[in-house]
Short mmCIF file of C-alpha atoms in Angstrom, two decimals:
data_model
loop_
_atom_site.label_atom_id
_atom_site.label_comp_id
_atom_site.label_asym_id
_atom_site.label_seq_id
_atom_site.Cartn_x
_atom_site.Cartn_y
_atom_site.Cartn_z
CA UNK A 413 -51.76 70.75 274.03
CA UNK A 414 -50.89 67.16 273.03
CA UNK A 415 -49.26 68.31 269.80
CA UNK A 416 -47.21 70.90 271.67
CA UNK A 417 -46.03 68.42 274.30
CA UNK A 418 -44.92 65.77 271.84
CA UNK A 419 -43.03 68.27 269.67
CA UNK A 420 -40.35 68.00 272.36
CA UNK A 421 -39.48 64.49 271.17
CA UNK A 422 -37.73 63.15 268.06
CA UNK A 423 -39.69 59.89 268.24
CA UNK A 424 -42.92 58.88 269.94
CA UNK A 425 -43.86 55.22 270.41
CA UNK A 426 -47.52 54.22 270.55
CA UNK A 427 -48.54 50.77 271.80
CA UNK A 428 -51.26 50.44 269.13
CA UNK A 429 -52.22 51.98 265.82
CA UNK A 430 -55.38 53.25 267.52
CA UNK A 431 -53.28 55.33 269.91
CA UNK A 432 -51.08 56.48 267.04
CA UNK A 433 -54.18 57.69 265.20
CA UNK A 434 -55.33 59.61 268.28
CA UNK A 435 -51.94 61.29 268.67
CA UNK A 436 -51.75 62.24 264.99
CA UNK A 437 -55.33 63.51 265.14
CA UNK A 438 -54.36 65.76 268.03
CA UNK A 439 -51.51 67.36 266.15
CA UNK A 440 -48.48 65.13 266.63
CA UNK A 441 -46.29 64.95 263.51
CA UNK A 442 -47.09 61.55 261.91
CA UNK A 443 -43.45 61.22 260.81
CA UNK A 444 -42.39 60.99 264.47
CA UNK A 445 -45.02 58.53 265.75
CA UNK A 446 -44.27 54.82 265.44
CA UNK A 447 -46.33 51.88 266.63
CA UNK A 448 -44.62 49.18 268.68
CA UNK A 449 -47.33 46.87 269.97
CA UNK A 450 -47.20 45.78 273.58
CA UNK A 451 -45.79 42.29 273.97
CA UNK A 452 -45.19 39.74 276.69
CA UNK A 453 -43.34 36.54 277.43
CA UNK A 454 -46.02 33.88 276.87
CA UNK A 455 -44.17 31.14 278.77
CA UNK A 456 -45.66 31.75 282.26
CA UNK A 457 -49.20 31.50 280.85
CA UNK A 458 -48.71 28.11 279.24
CA UNK A 459 -48.68 25.87 282.30
CA UNK A 460 -51.63 23.45 282.21
CA UNK A 461 -54.60 24.18 284.43
CA UNK A 462 -55.37 21.85 287.31
CA UNK A 463 -59.11 22.42 287.10
CA UNK A 464 -60.10 20.62 290.30
CA UNK A 465 -57.72 22.77 292.36
CA UNK A 466 -58.85 25.96 290.59
CA UNK A 467 -62.55 25.29 291.14
CA UNK A 468 -61.98 24.38 294.77
CA UNK A 469 -59.91 27.52 295.44
CA UNK A 470 -62.48 29.76 293.76
CA UNK A 471 -65.43 28.05 295.43
CA UNK A 472 -66.97 26.94 292.13
CA UNK A 473 -69.05 23.85 291.31
CA UNK A 474 -66.79 21.20 289.73
CA UNK A 475 -68.32 21.29 286.24
CA UNK A 476 -69.28 24.97 286.02
CA UNK A 477 -68.24 26.87 282.86
CA UNK A 478 -66.07 29.78 283.98
CA UNK A 479 -66.08 33.23 282.38
CA UNK A 480 -63.43 35.65 283.61
CA UNK A 481 -62.78 39.36 283.46
CA UNK A 482 -59.56 40.91 284.77
CA UNK A 483 -59.52 44.69 284.87
CA UNK A 484 -59.33 47.64 287.20
CA UNK A 485 -62.77 48.61 288.47
CA UNK A 486 -63.07 51.92 286.65
CA UNK A 487 -65.85 53.13 284.37
CA UNK A 488 -64.18 52.62 281.00
CA UNK A 489 -63.52 48.91 281.62
CA UNK A 490 -67.23 48.15 281.18
CA UNK A 491 -68.09 46.07 284.25
CA UNK A 492 -71.57 47.58 284.16
CA UNK A 493 -72.03 46.38 280.57
CA UNK A 494 -71.11 42.85 281.60
CA UNK A 495 -73.52 42.89 284.56
CA UNK A 496 -76.30 44.00 282.20
CA UNK A 497 -75.40 41.15 279.82
CA UNK A 498 -75.28 38.40 282.43
CA UNK A 499 -79.02 37.69 282.78
CA UNK A 500 -79.05 36.84 279.08
CA UNK A 501 -76.10 34.49 279.59
CA UNK A 502 -77.43 32.83 282.73
CA UNK A 503 -80.82 32.15 281.17
CA UNK A 504 -79.09 29.74 278.78
CA UNK A 505 -76.20 28.74 281.05
CA UNK A 506 -77.48 28.87 284.63
CA UNK A 507 -74.51 26.88 285.90
CA UNK A 508 -71.93 29.37 284.54
CA UNK A 509 -69.80 31.29 287.01
CA UNK A 510 -68.27 34.70 286.37
CA UNK A 511 -65.02 35.76 288.07
CA UNK A 512 -64.29 39.50 288.17
CA UNK A 513 -60.62 39.86 289.10
CA UNK A 514 -59.24 43.22 290.15
CA UNK A 515 -59.75 46.15 292.43
CA UNK A 516 -60.55 49.82 292.01
CA UNK A 517 -62.94 52.60 293.00
CA UNK A 518 -66.04 51.00 291.46
CA UNK A 519 -65.58 47.53 292.95
CA UNK A 520 -67.99 47.91 295.86
CA UNK A 521 -70.61 49.46 293.58
CA UNK A 522 -70.36 46.48 291.23
CA UNK A 523 -70.66 44.06 294.17
CA UNK A 524 -73.82 45.89 295.23
CA UNK A 525 -75.23 45.93 291.71
CA UNK A 526 -74.61 42.21 291.29
CA UNK A 527 -76.37 41.55 294.59
CA UNK A 528 -79.30 43.83 293.73
CA UNK A 529 -79.70 42.02 290.40
CA UNK A 530 -79.79 38.64 292.14
CA UNK A 531 -76.48 37.57 290.62
CA UNK A 532 -74.55 36.98 293.83
CA UNK A 533 -74.51 33.19 293.40
CA UNK A 534 -73.11 33.45 289.87
CA UNK A 535 -70.71 36.40 290.08
CA UNK A 536 -67.58 36.20 292.24
CA UNK A 537 -65.12 38.96 293.12
CA UNK A 538 -61.74 37.33 293.91
CA UNK A 539 -59.98 40.71 294.13
CA UNK A 540 -56.54 41.54 292.77
CA UNK A 541 -54.44 38.46 291.97
CA UNK A 542 -50.76 38.42 291.12
CA UNK A 543 -50.99 34.80 289.94
CA UNK A 544 -53.01 35.38 286.76
CA UNK A 545 -50.58 33.25 284.71
CA UNK A 546 -51.79 30.20 286.63
CA UNK A 547 -55.45 31.28 286.71
CA UNK A 548 -56.14 32.34 283.12
CA UNK A 549 -55.59 28.85 281.62
CA UNK A 550 -58.47 27.62 283.81
CA UNK A 551 -61.04 29.95 282.24
CA UNK A 552 -63.37 28.86 279.47
CA UNK A 553 -63.28 32.37 278.06
CA UNK A 554 -62.27 35.90 278.95
CA UNK A 555 -64.61 38.86 278.57
CA UNK A 556 -63.31 42.39 278.03
CA UNK A 557 -66.18 44.87 277.51
CA UNK A 558 -64.05 48.04 277.81
CA UNK A 559 -65.50 51.09 276.09
CA UNK A 560 -62.04 52.71 275.77
CA UNK A 561 -58.78 50.77 275.49
CA UNK A 562 -55.32 51.46 274.13
CA UNK A 563 -54.61 47.79 273.39
CA UNK A 564 -55.43 45.60 276.40
CA UNK A 565 -52.50 43.55 277.74
CA UNK A 566 -54.95 41.15 279.41
CA UNK A 567 -56.06 40.16 275.90
CA UNK A 568 -52.49 39.14 275.07
CA UNK A 569 -52.22 37.28 278.36
CA UNK A 570 -55.44 35.37 277.64
CA UNK A 571 -54.16 34.54 274.18
CA UNK A 572 -50.88 33.27 275.61
CA UNK A 573 -52.94 31.03 277.90
CA UNK A 574 -54.92 29.71 274.93
CA UNK A 575 -58.18 31.31 276.08
CA UNK A 576 -60.64 32.81 273.58
CA UNK A 577 -61.90 36.33 274.17
CA UNK A 578 -65.19 38.15 273.83
CA UNK A 579 -64.35 41.86 273.70
CA UNK A 580 -65.78 45.21 272.74
CA UNK A 581 -64.25 46.56 269.53
CA UNK A 582 -62.97 49.75 271.18
CA UNK A 583 -59.66 51.52 270.61
CA UNK A 584 -56.82 49.11 269.92
CA UNK A 585 -58.73 45.96 270.93
CA UNK A 586 -59.25 44.83 267.29
CA UNK A 587 -55.46 44.84 266.95
CA UNK A 588 -55.20 42.35 269.82
CA UNK A 589 -58.24 40.18 269.00
CA UNK A 590 -58.93 38.96 265.47
CA UNK A 591 -62.71 38.69 265.15
CA UNK A 592 -63.95 35.16 264.40
CA UNK A 593 -60.37 33.87 264.61
CA UNK A 594 -58.98 34.41 268.11
CA UNK A 595 -62.24 35.57 269.66
CA UNK A 596 -65.40 37.54 269.03
CA UNK A 597 -65.71 41.32 268.86
CA UNK A 598 -68.95 43.15 269.66
CA UNK A 599 -69.96 46.82 269.56
CA UNK A 600 -68.96 48.76 272.69
CA UNK A 601 -71.64 49.36 275.32
CA UNK A 602 -73.98 46.71 273.87
CA UNK A 603 -75.02 44.21 276.58
CA UNK A 604 -77.22 42.18 274.21
CA UNK A 605 -74.43 41.65 271.67
CA UNK A 606 -72.05 40.79 274.51
CA UNK A 607 -74.45 38.19 275.89
CA UNK A 608 -74.98 36.66 272.45
CA UNK A 609 -71.22 36.33 271.87
CA UNK A 610 -70.59 34.77 275.29
CA UNK A 611 -73.45 32.33 274.72
CA UNK A 612 -72.04 31.48 271.30
CA UNK A 613 -68.69 30.36 272.72
CA UNK A 614 -70.18 28.59 275.75
CA UNK A 615 -72.50 26.65 273.44
CA UNK A 616 -69.68 25.75 271.05
CA UNK A 617 -66.71 24.61 273.16
CA UNK A 618 -64.85 23.16 270.17
CA UNK A 619 -65.07 26.49 268.36
CA UNK A 620 -63.93 28.28 271.52
CA UNK A 621 -61.01 25.86 271.91
CA UNK A 622 -59.97 26.43 268.29
CA UNK A 623 -60.03 30.20 268.81
CA UNK A 624 -57.93 29.84 271.95
CA UNK A 625 -55.32 27.84 270.05
CA UNK A 626 -55.27 30.48 267.31
CA UNK A 627 -54.84 33.19 269.93
CA UNK A 628 -51.88 31.36 271.46
CA UNK A 629 -50.19 31.06 268.07
CA UNK A 630 -50.78 34.74 267.34
CA UNK A 631 -49.41 35.97 270.67
#
């Protein structure tokens, strides 16, 4: 079906090599499929963070490390994997706060699961925000545990903001995040590996800062 549909076109543009490989694997002529990676203007993400204002607006303790995730609340984005990982993070970093930006059909379920797990003091749900360019620079790191992803524009946005990423190596994510250079990649659907990687960057802020700078240069 995919191969038949795309035969109608002289050229097909994929936003990652991972998507190109899927299309070719489903019968699209490889001569017609070209990869043009998603891109963005990094300028809006490079304003400095006013941390005191950010923490006050988000209702966070002044010195709390802040881990963010910004994604639609749907199954493939991996919110459940992050919630499973958080006890392992909070054991070592009990003062950390996790901000889950976004909306979607699974949001209320994730709110309930966080509450049932006793995480309601650590996990916050600010909802959909259209001011991410001013919010991302205030994070200590971004987490993206998606189990399926074409590329992940939020990863580019975090990089533009100079924020390191911990992400699942799914789909096109390894094209957006260079492991051990601009962030850390972990196996998809692996809460223990995710917790270990988050702990690694929270325990090594200089390493995290260096990765964020590398991510900004790459974006």
